[in-house]
Tab-separated table of C-alpha atoms in Angstrom:
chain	number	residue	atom	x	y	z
A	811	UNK	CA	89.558	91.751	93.394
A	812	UNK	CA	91.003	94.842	91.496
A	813	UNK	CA	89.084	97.344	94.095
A	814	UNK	CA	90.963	95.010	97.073
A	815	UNK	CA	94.225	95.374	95.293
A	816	UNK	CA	93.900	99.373	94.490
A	817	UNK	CA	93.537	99.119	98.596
A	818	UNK	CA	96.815	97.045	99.416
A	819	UNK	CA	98.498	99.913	100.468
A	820	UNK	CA	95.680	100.731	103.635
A	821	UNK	CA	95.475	97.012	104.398
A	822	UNK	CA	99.167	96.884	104.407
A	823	UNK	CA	98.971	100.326	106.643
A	824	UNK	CA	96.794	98.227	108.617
A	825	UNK	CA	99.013	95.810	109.345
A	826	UNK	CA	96.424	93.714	107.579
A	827	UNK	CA	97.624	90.420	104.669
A	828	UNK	CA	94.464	90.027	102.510
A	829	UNK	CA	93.921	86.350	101.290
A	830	UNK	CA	91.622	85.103	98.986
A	831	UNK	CA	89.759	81.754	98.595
A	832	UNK	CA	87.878	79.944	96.531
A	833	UNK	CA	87.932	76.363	95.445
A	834	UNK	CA	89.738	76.489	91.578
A	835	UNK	CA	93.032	75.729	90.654
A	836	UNK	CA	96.441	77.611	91.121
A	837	UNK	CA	96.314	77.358	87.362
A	838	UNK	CA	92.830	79.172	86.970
A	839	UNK	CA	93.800	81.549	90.204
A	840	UNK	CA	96.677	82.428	88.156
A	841	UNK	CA	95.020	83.308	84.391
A	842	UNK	CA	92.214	84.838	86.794
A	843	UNK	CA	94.668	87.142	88.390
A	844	UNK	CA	95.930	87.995	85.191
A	845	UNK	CA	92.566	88.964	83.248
A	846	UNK	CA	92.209	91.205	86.213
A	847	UNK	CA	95.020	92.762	84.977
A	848	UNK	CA	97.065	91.134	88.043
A	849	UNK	CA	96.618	90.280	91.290
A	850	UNK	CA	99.986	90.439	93.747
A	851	UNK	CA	97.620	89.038	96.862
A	852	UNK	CA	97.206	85.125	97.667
A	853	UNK	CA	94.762	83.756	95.914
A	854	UNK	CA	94.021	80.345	97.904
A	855	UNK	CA	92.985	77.123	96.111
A	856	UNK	CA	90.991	75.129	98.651
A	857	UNK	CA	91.019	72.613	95.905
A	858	UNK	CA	91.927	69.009	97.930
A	859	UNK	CA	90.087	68.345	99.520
A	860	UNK	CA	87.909	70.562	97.838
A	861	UNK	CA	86.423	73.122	100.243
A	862	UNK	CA	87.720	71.440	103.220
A	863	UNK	CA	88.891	75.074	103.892
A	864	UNK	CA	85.338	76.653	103.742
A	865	UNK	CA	83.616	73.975	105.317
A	866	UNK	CA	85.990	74.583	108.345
A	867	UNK	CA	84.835	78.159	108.622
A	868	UNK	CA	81.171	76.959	107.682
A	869	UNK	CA	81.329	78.975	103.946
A	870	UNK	CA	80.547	75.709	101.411
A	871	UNK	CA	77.372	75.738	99.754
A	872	UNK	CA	77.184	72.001	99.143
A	873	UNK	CA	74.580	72.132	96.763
A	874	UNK	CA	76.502	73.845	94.361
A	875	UNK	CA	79.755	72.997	94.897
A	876	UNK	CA	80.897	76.232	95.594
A	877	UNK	CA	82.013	79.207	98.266
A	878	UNK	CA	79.953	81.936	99.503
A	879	UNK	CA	80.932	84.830	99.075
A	880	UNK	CA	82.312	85.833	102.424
A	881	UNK	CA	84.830	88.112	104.443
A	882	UNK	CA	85.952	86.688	107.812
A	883	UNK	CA	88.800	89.205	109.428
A	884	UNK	CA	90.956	87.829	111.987
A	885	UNK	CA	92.739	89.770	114.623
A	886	UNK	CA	96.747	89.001	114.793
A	887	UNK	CA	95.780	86.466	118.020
A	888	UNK	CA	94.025	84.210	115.824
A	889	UNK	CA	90.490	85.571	116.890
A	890	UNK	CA	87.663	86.118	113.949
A	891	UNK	CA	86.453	89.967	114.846
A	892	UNK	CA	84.139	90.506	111.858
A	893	UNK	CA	82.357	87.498	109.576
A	894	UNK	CA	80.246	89.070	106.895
A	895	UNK	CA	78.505	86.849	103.849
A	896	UNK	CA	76.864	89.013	101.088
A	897	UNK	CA	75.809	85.652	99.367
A	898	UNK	CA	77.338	84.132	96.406
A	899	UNK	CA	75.745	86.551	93.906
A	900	UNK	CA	76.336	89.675	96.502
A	901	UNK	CA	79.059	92.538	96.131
A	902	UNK	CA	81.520	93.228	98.908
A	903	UNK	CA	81.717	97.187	100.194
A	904	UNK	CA	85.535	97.033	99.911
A	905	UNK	CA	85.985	100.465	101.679
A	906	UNK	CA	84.133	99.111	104.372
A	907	UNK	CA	86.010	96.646	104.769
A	908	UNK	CA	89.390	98.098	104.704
A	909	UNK	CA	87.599	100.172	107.281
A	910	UNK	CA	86.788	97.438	109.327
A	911	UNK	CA	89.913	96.115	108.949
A	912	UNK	CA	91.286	99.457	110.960
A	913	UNK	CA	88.992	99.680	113.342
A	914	UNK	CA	89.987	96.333	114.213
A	915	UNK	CA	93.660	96.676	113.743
A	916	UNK	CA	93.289	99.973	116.031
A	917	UNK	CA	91.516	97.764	118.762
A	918	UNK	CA	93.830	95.188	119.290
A	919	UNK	CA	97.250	96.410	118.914
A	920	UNK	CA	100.501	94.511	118.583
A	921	UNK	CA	100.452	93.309	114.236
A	922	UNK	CA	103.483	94.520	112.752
A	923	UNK	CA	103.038	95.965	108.888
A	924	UNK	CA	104.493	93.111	106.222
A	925	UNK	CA	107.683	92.924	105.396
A	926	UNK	CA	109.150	95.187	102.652
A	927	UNK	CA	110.597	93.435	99.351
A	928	UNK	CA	113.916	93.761	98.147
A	929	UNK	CA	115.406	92.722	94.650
A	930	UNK	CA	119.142	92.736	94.904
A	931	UNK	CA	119.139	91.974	91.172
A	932	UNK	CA	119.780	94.543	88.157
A	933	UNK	CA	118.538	94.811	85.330
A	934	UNK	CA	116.414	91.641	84.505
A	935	UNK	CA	115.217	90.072	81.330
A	936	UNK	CA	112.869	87.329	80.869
A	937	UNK	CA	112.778	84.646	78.132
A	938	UNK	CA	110.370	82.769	77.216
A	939	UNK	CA	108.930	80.429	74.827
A	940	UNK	CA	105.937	79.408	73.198
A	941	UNK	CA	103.229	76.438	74.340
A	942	UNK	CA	105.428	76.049	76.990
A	943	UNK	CA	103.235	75.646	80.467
A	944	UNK	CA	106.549	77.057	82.159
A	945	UNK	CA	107.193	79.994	80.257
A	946	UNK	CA	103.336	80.776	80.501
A	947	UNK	CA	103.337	80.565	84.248
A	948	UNK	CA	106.181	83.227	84.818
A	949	UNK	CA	104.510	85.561	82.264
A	950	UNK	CA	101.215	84.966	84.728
A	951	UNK	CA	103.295	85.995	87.603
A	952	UNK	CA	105.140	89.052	86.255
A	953	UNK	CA	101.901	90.388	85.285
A	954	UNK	CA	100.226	89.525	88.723
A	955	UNK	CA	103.202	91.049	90.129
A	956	UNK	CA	102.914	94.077	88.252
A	957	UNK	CA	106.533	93.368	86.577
A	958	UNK	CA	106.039	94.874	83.330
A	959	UNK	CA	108.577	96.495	83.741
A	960	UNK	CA	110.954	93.733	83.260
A	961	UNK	CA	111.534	93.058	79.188
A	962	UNK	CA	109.931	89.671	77.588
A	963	UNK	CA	111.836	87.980	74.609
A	964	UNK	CA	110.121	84.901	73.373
A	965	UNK	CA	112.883	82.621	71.836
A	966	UNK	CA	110.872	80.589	69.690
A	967	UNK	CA	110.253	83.755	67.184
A	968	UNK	CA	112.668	86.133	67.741
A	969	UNK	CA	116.014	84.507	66.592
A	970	UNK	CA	118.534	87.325	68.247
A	971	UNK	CA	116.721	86.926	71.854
A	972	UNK	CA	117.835	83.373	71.299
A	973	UNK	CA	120.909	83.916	70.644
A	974	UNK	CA	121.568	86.742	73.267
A	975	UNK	CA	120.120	84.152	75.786
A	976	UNK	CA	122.645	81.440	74.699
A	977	UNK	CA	125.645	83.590	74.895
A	978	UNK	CA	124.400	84.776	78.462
A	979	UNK	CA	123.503	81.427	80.134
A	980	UNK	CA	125.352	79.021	77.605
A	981	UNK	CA	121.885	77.198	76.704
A	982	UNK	CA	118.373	78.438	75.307
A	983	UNK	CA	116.547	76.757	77.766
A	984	UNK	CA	113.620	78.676	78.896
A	985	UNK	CA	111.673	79.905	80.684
A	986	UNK	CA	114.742	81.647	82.027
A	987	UNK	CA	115.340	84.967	84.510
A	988	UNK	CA	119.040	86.891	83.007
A	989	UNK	CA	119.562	89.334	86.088
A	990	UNK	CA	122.704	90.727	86.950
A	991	UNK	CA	123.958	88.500	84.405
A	992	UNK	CA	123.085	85.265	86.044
A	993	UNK	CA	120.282	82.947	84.771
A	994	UNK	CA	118.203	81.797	87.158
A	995	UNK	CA	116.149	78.789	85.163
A	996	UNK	CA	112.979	76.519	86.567
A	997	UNK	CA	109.361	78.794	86.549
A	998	UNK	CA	108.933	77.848	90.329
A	999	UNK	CA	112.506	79.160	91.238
A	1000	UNK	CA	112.233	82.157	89.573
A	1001	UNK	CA	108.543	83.135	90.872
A	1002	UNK	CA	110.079	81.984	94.686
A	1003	UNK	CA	112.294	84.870	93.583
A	1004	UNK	CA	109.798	87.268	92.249
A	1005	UNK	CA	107.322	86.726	95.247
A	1006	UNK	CA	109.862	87.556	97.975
A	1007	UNK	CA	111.754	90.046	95.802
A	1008	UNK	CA	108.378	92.046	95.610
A	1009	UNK	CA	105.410	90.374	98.091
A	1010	UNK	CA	106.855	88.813	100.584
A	1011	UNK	CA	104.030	87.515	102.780
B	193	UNK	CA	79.579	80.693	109.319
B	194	UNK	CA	82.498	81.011	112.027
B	195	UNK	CA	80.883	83.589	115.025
B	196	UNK	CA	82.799	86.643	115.672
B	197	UNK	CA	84.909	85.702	119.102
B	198	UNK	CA	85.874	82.181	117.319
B	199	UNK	CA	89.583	81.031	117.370
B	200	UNK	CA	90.390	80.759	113.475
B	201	UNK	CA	90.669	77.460	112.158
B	202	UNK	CA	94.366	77.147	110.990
B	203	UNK	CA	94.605	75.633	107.252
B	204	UNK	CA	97.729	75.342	104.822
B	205	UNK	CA	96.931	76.022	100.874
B	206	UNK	CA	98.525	76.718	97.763
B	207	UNK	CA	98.464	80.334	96.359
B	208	UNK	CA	98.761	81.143	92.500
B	209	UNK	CA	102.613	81.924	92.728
B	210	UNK	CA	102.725	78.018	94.228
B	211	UNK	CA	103.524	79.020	97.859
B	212	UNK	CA	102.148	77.206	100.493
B	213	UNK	CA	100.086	79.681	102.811
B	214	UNK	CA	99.233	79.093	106.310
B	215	UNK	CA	97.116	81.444	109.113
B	216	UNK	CA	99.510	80.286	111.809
B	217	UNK	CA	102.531	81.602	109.751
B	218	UNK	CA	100.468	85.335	110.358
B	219	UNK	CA	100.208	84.174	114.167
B	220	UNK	CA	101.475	87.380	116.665
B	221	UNK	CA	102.360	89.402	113.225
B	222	UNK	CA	99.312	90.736	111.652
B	223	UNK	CA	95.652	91.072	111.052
B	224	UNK	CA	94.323	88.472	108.289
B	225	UNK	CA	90.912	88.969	105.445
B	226	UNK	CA	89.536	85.664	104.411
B	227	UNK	CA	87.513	86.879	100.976
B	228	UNK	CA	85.675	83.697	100.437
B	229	UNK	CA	84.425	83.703	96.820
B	230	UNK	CA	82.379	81.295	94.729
B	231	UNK	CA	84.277	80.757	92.077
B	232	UNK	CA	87.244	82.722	89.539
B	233	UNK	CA	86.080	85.128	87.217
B	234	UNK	CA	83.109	86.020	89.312
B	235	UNK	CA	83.124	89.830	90.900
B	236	UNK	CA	84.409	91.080	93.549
């Protein structure tokens, strides 16, 4: 997954969204994405039924329990031009595939490049707090996001980042997003923001 | 596996920033890679 995201910017050129799927949790997609050192593509969780994704496009292994390890590409018409298993202990040739994906992109014109994020928001802070499944899931997105960029104060040990968040949003309630002065307060708001601020599908 | 020539089954799922993700919402816009995987921390 690191090699596919160092190659975003060709797929994108290729007018091409790479998805991944497998059949874990959001929650282990998430920590995943982060030991990667982030991951700013869909990760899928074909969880519930689980599989019922792969089985549709023949990739469970029933015996196990588990996907193959597959790459289907599908033209912007809905047709599959290029199915490809390497087996479930295989490696992908991601080059290849972004090649594939041009070729492909080349022979059936009309896909329009995704749409370009915008953050209308300056300078952003975010607090957090500790063994708090909230806070940790917007400190998985920023870094699957690559958002390191935006400051992390963890209210629970650091008494003036506490304080500084009270006087800004008149309550330390956190997991909470201070940009352009305004909080912005529940995890799944403020990843909605982060996702079309900076990968919009 | 799905043949090449196939329509794409659609399918709506959950992605790790809790959207919900569907093929037909990439219908007449762009291109789409399916990387089926066995399982999280496994390679590539």
């Amino acid at each position: 997954m690191p090699e596919i995201e160092a190659l975003l910017p060709r797929l994108r050129a290729a007018n091409t969204q790479v998805l991944g799927v497998s059949v874990d949790s959001v929650y282990s997609h998430a920590n995943w994405g982060e030991d990667l050192g982030g991951v700013s593509f869909p990760l899928l969780s074909d969880f519930e039924p689980k599989g019922g994704m792969a089985k549709s496009y023949g990739l469970f292994l029933e015996g196990p329990g588990i996907t193959d390890r597959a790459t289907v590409i599908i033209d912007h018409t809905g047709v599959v031009r290029y199915a490809e298993s390497v087996g479930p202990g295989g490696r992908r040739d991601t080059a290849g595939l972004a090649a594939q994906c041009e070729a492909i992109d080349a022979a059936h014109p009309g896909a329009q490049p995704p749409p370009k994020g915008h953050d209308p928001h300056e300078a952003p802070v975010l607090y957090v707090k500790s063994k708090c499944g909230f806070s940790r899931a917007v400190q998985l997105a920023r870094h699957n996001l690559h958002l390191g960029f935006i400051p992390l104060k963890n209210v629970s040990d650091d008494a003036a980042a506490k304080a500084e968040l009270e006087s800004a949003a008149g309550t330390d309630q956190a997991p909470c997003l201070l940009a352009s002065g305004k909080p912005l307060h529940e995890a799944a708001d403020i990843i909605k923001h982060w996702v079309e601020a900076y990968a919009p599908l | 596996m799905i043949e090449v020539g196939a329509k794409a089954p659609d399918f709506k799922l959950k992605d790790h920033f809790g959207r919900e993700v569907t093929l037909s919402q990439f219908a007449g816009k762009r291109n789409v890679m399916l990387l089926f995987y066995p399982l999280d921390w496994t390679p590539t």
